[in-house]
Tab-separated table of C-alpha atoms in Angstrom:
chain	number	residue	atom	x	y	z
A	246	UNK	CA	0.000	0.000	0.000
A	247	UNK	CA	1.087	3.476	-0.665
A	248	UNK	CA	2.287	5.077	2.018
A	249	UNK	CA	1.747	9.052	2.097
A	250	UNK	CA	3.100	12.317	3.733
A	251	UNK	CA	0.973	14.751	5.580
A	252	UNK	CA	2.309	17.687	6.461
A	253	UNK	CA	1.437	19.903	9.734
A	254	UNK	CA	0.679	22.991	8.020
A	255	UNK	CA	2.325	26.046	9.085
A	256	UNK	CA	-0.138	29.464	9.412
A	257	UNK	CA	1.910	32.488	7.505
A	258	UNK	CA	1.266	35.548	8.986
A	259	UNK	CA	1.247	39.423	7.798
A	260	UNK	CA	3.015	42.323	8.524
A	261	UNK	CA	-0.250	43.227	11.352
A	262	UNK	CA	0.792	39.321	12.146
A	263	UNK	CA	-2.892	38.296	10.970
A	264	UNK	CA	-3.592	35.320	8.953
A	265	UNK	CA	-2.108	35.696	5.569
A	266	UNK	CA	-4.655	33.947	3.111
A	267	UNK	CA	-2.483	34.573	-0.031
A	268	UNK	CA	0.742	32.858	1.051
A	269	UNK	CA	-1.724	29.895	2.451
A	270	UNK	CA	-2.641	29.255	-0.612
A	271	UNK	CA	0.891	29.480	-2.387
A	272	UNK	CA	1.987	27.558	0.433
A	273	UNK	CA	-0.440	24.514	-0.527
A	274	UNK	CA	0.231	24.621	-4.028
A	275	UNK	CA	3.858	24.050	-2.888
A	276	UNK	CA	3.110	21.250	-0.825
A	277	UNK	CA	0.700	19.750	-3.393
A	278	UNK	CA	3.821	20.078	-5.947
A	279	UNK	CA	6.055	17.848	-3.931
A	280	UNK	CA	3.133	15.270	-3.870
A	281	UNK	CA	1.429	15.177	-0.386
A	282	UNK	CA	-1.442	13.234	0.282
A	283	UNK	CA	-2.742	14.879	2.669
A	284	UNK	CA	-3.096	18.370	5.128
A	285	UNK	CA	-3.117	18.591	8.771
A	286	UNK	CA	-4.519	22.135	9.421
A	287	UNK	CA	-4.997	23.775	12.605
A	288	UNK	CA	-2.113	21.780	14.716
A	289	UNK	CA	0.679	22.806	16.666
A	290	UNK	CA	3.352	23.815	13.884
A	291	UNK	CA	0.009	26.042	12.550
A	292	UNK	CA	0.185	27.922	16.244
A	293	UNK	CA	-3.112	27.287	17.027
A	294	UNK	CA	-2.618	27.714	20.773
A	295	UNK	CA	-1.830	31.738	19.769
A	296	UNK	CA	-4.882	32.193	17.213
A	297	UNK	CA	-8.418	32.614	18.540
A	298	UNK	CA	-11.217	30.252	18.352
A	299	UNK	CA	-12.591	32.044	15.208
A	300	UNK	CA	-9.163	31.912	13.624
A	301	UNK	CA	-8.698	28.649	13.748
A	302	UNK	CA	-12.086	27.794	12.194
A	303	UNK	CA	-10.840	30.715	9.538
A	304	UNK	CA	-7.408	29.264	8.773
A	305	UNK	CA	-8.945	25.786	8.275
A	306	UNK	CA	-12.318	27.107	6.016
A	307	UNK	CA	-9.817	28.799	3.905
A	308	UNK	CA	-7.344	25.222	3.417
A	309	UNK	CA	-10.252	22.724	2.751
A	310	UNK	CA	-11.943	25.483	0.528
A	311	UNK	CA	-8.209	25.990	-1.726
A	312	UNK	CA	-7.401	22.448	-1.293
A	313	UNK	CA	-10.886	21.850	-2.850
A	314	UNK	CA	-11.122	17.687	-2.213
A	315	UNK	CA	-7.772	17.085	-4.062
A	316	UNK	CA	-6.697	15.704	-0.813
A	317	UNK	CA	-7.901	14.703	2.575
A	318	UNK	CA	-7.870	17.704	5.488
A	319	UNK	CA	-7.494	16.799	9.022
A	320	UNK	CA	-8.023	19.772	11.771
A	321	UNK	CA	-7.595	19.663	15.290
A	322	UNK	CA	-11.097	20.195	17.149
A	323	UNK	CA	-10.831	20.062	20.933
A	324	UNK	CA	-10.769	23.120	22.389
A	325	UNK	CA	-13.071	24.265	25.309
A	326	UNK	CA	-12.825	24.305	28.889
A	327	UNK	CA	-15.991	21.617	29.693
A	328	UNK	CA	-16.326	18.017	26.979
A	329	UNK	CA	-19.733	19.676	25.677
A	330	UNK	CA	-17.841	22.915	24.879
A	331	UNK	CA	-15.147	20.607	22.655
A	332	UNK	CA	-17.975	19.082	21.829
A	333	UNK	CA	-18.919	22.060	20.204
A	334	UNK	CA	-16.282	23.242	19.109
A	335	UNK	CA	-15.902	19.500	17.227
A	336	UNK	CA	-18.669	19.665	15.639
A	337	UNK	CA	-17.794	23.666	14.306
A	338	UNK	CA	-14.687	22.488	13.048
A	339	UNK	CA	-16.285	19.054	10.916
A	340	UNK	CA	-18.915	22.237	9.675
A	341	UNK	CA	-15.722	24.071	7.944
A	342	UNK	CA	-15.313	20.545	5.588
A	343	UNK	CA	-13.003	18.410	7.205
A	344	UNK	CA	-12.509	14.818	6.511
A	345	UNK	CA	-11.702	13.959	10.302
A	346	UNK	CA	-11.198	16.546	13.114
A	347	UNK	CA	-8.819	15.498	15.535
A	348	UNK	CA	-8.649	15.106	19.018
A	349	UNK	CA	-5.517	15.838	21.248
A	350	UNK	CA	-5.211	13.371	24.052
A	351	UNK	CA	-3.796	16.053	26.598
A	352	UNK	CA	-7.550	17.757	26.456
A	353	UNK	CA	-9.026	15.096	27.981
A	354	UNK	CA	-6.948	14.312	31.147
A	355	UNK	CA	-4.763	16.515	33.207
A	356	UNK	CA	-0.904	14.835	34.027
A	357	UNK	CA	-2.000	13.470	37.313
A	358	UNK	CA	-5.431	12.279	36.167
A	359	UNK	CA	-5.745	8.289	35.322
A	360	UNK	CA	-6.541	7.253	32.188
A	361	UNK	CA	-10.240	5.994	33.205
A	362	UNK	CA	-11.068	9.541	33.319
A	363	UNK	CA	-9.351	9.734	29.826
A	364	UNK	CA	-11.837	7.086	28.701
A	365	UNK	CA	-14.459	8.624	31.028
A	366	UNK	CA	-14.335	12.164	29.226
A	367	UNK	CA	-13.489	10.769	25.905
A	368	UNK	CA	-16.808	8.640	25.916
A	369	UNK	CA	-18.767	11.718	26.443
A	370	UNK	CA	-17.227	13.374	24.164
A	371	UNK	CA	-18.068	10.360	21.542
A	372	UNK	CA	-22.112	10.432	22.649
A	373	UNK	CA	-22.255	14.463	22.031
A	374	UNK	CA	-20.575	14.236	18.449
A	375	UNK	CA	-22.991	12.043	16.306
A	376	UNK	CA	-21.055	10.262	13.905
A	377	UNK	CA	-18.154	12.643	13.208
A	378	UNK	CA	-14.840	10.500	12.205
A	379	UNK	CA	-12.112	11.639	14.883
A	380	UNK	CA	-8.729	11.309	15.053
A	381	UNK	CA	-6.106	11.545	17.978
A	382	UNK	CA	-2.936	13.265	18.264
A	383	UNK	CA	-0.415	13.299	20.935
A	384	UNK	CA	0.307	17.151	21.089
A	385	UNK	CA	3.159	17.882	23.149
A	386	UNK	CA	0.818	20.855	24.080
A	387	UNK	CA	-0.624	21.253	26.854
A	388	UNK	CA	1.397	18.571	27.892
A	389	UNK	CA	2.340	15.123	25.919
A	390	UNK	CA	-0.159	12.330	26.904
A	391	UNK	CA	1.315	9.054	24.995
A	392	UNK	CA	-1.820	6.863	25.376
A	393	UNK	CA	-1.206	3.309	25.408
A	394	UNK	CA	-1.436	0.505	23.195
A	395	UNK	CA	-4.209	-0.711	25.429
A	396	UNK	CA	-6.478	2.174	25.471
A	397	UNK	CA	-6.208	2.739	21.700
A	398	UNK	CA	-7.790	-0.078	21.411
A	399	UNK	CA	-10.573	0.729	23.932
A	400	UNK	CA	-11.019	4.228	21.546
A	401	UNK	CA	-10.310	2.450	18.086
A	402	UNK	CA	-13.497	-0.148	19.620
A	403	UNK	CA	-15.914	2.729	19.575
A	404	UNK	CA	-15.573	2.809	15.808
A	405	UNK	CA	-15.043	6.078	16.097
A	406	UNK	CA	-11.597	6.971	15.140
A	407	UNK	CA	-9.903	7.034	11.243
A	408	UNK	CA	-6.835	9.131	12.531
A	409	UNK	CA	-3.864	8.425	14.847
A	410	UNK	CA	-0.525	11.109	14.494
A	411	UNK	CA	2.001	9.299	16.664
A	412	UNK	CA	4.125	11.269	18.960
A	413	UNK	CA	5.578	8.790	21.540
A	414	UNK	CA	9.052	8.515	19.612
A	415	UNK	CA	9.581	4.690	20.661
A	416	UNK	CA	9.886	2.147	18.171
A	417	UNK	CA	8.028	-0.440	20.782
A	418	UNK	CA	5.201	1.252	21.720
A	419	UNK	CA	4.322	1.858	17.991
A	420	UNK	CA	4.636	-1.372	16.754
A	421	UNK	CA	2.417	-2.414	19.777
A	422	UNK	CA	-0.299	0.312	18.837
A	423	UNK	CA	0.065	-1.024	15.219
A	424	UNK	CA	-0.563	-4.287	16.067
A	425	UNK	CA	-4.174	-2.973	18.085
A	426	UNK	CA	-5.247	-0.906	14.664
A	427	UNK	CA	-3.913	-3.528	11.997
A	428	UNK	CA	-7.339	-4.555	9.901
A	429	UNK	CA	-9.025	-1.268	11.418
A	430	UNK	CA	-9.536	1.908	9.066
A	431	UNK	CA	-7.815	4.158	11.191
A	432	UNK	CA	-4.620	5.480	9.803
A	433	UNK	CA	-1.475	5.654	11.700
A	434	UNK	CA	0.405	8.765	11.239
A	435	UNK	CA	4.206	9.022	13.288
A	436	UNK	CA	5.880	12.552	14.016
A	437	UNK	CA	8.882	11.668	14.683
A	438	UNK	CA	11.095	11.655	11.441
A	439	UNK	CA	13.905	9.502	13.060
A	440	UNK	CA	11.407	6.761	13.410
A	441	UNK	CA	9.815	6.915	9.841
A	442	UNK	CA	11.380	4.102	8.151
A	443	UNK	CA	10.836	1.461	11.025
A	444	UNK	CA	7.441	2.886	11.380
A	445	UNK	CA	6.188	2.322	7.756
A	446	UNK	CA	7.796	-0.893	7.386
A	447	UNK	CA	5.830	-1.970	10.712
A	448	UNK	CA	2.618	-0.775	8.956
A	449	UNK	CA	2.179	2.661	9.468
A	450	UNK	CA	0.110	4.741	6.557
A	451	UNK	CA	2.778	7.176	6.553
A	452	UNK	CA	4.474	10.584	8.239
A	453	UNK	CA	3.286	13.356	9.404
A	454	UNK	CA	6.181	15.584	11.092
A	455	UNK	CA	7.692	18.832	10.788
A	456	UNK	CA	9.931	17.867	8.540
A	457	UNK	CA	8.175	18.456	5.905
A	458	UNK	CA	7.888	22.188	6.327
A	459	UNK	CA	11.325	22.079	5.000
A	460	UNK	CA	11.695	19.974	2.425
A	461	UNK	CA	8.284	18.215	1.920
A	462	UNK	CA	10.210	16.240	-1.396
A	463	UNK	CA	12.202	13.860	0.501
A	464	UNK	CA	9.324	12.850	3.332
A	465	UNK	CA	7.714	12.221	-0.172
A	466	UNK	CA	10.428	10.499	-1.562
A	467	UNK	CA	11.112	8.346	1.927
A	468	UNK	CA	7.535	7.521	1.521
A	469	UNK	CA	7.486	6.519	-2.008
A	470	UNK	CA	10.050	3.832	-1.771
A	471	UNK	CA	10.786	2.941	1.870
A	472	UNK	CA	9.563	-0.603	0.654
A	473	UNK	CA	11.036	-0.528	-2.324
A	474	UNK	CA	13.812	-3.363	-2.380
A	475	UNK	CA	15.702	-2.148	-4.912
A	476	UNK	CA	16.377	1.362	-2.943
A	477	UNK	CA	17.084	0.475	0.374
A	478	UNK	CA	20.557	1.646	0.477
A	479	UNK	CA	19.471	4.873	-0.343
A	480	UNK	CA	16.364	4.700	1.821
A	481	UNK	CA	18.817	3.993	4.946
A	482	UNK	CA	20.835	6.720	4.141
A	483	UNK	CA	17.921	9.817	3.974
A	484	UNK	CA	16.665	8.640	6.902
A	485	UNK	CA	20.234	8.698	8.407
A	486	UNK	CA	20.551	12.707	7.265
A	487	UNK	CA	16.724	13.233	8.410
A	488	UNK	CA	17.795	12.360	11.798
A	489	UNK	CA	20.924	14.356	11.804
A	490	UNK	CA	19.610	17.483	11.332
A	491	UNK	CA	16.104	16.854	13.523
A	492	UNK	CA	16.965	18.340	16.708
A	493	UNK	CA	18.640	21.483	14.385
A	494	UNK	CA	15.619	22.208	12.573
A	495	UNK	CA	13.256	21.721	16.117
A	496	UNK	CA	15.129	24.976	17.325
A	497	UNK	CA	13.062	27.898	16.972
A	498	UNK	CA	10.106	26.449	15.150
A	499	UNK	CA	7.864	27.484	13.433
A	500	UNK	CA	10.362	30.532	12.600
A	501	UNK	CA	13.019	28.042	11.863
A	502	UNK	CA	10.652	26.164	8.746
A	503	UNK	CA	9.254	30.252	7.850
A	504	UNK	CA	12.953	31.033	7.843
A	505	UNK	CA	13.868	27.660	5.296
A	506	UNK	CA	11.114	28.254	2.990
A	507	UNK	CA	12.075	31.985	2.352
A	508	UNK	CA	15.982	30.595	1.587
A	509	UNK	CA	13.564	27.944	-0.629
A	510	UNK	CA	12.099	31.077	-2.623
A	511	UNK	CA	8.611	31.207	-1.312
A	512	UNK	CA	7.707	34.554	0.228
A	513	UNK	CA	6.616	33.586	3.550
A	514	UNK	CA	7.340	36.284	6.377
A	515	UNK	CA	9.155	35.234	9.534
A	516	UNK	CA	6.470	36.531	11.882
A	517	UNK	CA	5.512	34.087	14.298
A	518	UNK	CA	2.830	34.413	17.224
A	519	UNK	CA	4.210	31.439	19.087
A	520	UNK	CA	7.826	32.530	19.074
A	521	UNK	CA	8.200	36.052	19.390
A	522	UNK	CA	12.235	35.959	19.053
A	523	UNK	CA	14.106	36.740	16.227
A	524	UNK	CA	16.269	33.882	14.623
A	525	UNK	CA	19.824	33.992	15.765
A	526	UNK	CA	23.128	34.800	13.307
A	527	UNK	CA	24.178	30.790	14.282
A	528	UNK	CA	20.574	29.585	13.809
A	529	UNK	CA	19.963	31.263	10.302
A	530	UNK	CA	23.205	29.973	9.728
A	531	UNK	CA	22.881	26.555	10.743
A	532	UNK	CA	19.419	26.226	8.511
A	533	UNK	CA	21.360	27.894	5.376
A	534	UNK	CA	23.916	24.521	5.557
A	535	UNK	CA	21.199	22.211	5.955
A	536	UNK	CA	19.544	23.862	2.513
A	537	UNK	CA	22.702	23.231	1.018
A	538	UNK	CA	22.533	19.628	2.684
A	539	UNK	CA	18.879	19.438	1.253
A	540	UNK	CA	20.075	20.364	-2.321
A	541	UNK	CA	22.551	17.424	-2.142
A	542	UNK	CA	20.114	15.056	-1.027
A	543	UNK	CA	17.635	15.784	-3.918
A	544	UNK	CA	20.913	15.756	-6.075
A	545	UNK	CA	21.638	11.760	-5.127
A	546	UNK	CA	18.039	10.419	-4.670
A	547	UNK	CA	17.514	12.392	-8.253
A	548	UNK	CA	13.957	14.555	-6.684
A	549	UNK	CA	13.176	17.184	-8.527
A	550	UNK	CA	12.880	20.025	-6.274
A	551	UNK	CA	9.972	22.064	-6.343
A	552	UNK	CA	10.540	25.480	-8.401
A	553	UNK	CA	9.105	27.806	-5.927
A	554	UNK	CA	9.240	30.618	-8.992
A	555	UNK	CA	6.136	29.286	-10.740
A	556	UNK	CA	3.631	28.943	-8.416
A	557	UNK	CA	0.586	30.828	-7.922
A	558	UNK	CA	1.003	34.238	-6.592
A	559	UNK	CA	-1.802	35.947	-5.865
């Protein structure tokens, strides 16, 4: 089966650092170009903990409207303070046209609370939203709640879910939580690029990390023939490189990804809401080698980077 790359969209901002609905759209045609299959709108790389409620719904109107069913959009939906108010809130983000809206696991239990009031709130949360498909993502945000292989499979029993984005960066406790959704219609998503390779090959549908708000090409690429026998040598070594420079590009992000795609050509300010510093001299340096390391990489895998010059400015 194919696997596919779905990136966590960033949100470009103006010079009043409002939502800038232009570069959105430039910004998916560029995405679309390197051959995603898929958007994650409204997640942490988009900032959505520093745009309003109305913002949010805004930001991911405007992608599913652009993206116009060419692929599948995927929004993060649980905000609110009570379950009926992300209840709510769920059901206003499925109303903007998303395929599944997602549900981070950290909403639904604080750190010290058990997971039975995970399954508790979660199952209330399930009776006040009809029939919406949901998803779940480990945000690190509020805090990172790895659920367990077990209660996955409580949630994935509820027939509920289509949507899992994998944050718990261990190689064991995915191939246990693929084991629980193997023969289910949920897809498996992992954000950690390190762990992409041994994640697909266990049976993942693909990636969904950072990474590919940097060079969206070779997550493509990785995806397109990490089963491929006759490219394995070539499959180890990207995802070798990917996890050299992981922790370099983390530093500073979103700016860090804004800052890469402007040395990629695409006009995309480095205004961010959730990082109000300025990139450093050794940062900006640090991400100029590793878009000279990028143009090497598409030089031996033979990817045709994506010629920021031609698409769609509005």
């Amino acid at each position: 089966m194919q696997k596919k790359f779905v990136p966590v969209m960033i949100t470009p901002f103006n010079l009043k650092a409002q939502i800038d609905h232009d570069m959105i759209e430039q910004l998916i045609d560029f995405y679309l170009e390197a051959g995603v299959k898929g958007f994650f709108a409204n997640c942490l790389s988009s900032e959505m903990y520093s745009i309003s409620e109305d913002e949010r719904l805004e930001l991911t109107r405007h992608v599913v409207r652009y993206v116009n069913g060419r692929v599948p959009v995927v929004a993060t939906g649980s905000f609110g303070l009570t379950i009926p108010d992300k209840a709510l809130f769920t059901q206003k983000m499925y109303d903007t046209g998303v395929d599944s809206v997602i549900m981070i696991t950290g909403h639904f239990a604080n750190i010290d609370e058990s997971d039975e009031v995970l399954l508790q709130r979660f199952e209330q949360l399930f009776s006040l939203t009809g029939s919406i498909p949901l998803g779940l993502y480990e945000c690190p945000a509020p805090y990172k709640r790895v659920i367990s292989p077990e209660i996955l499979g409580t949630l994935l029993a509820t027939n509920r879910l289509i949507y899992h984005k994998d944050t718990s960066c261990n190689v064991e406790n995915v191939r246990a939580k693929l084991a629980v959704t193997a023969g289910s219609r949920l897809e498996f998503y992992d954000a950690h690029t390190p762990n992409g390779v041994a994640s697909m090959k266990m049976g993942a549908a693909g990636m969904s990390s950072i990474s590919g708000n940097f060079y969206p090409e070779i997550l493509v690429w990785l995806c397109n023939h990490v089963n491929d026998e006759s490219k394995q040598t070539e499959v180890e070594w990207i995802q070798s490189e990917l996890q050299r420079v992981d922790p370099l590009i983390h530093m500073a992000y979103p700016l860090s990804a804004k800052y890469f795609l402007q040395q990629r050509g695409l006009p995309v300010r480095t205004i961010s809401r959730a990082h109000a510093l300025e990139l450093t001299p050794e940062q900006k340096t640090t991400l100029q080698q590793i878009y000279r390391d990028f143009k090497g990489w598409c030089d031996r895998l033979q990817i045709k980077e994506v010629a920021t010059g031609t698409l769609s400015a509005h």
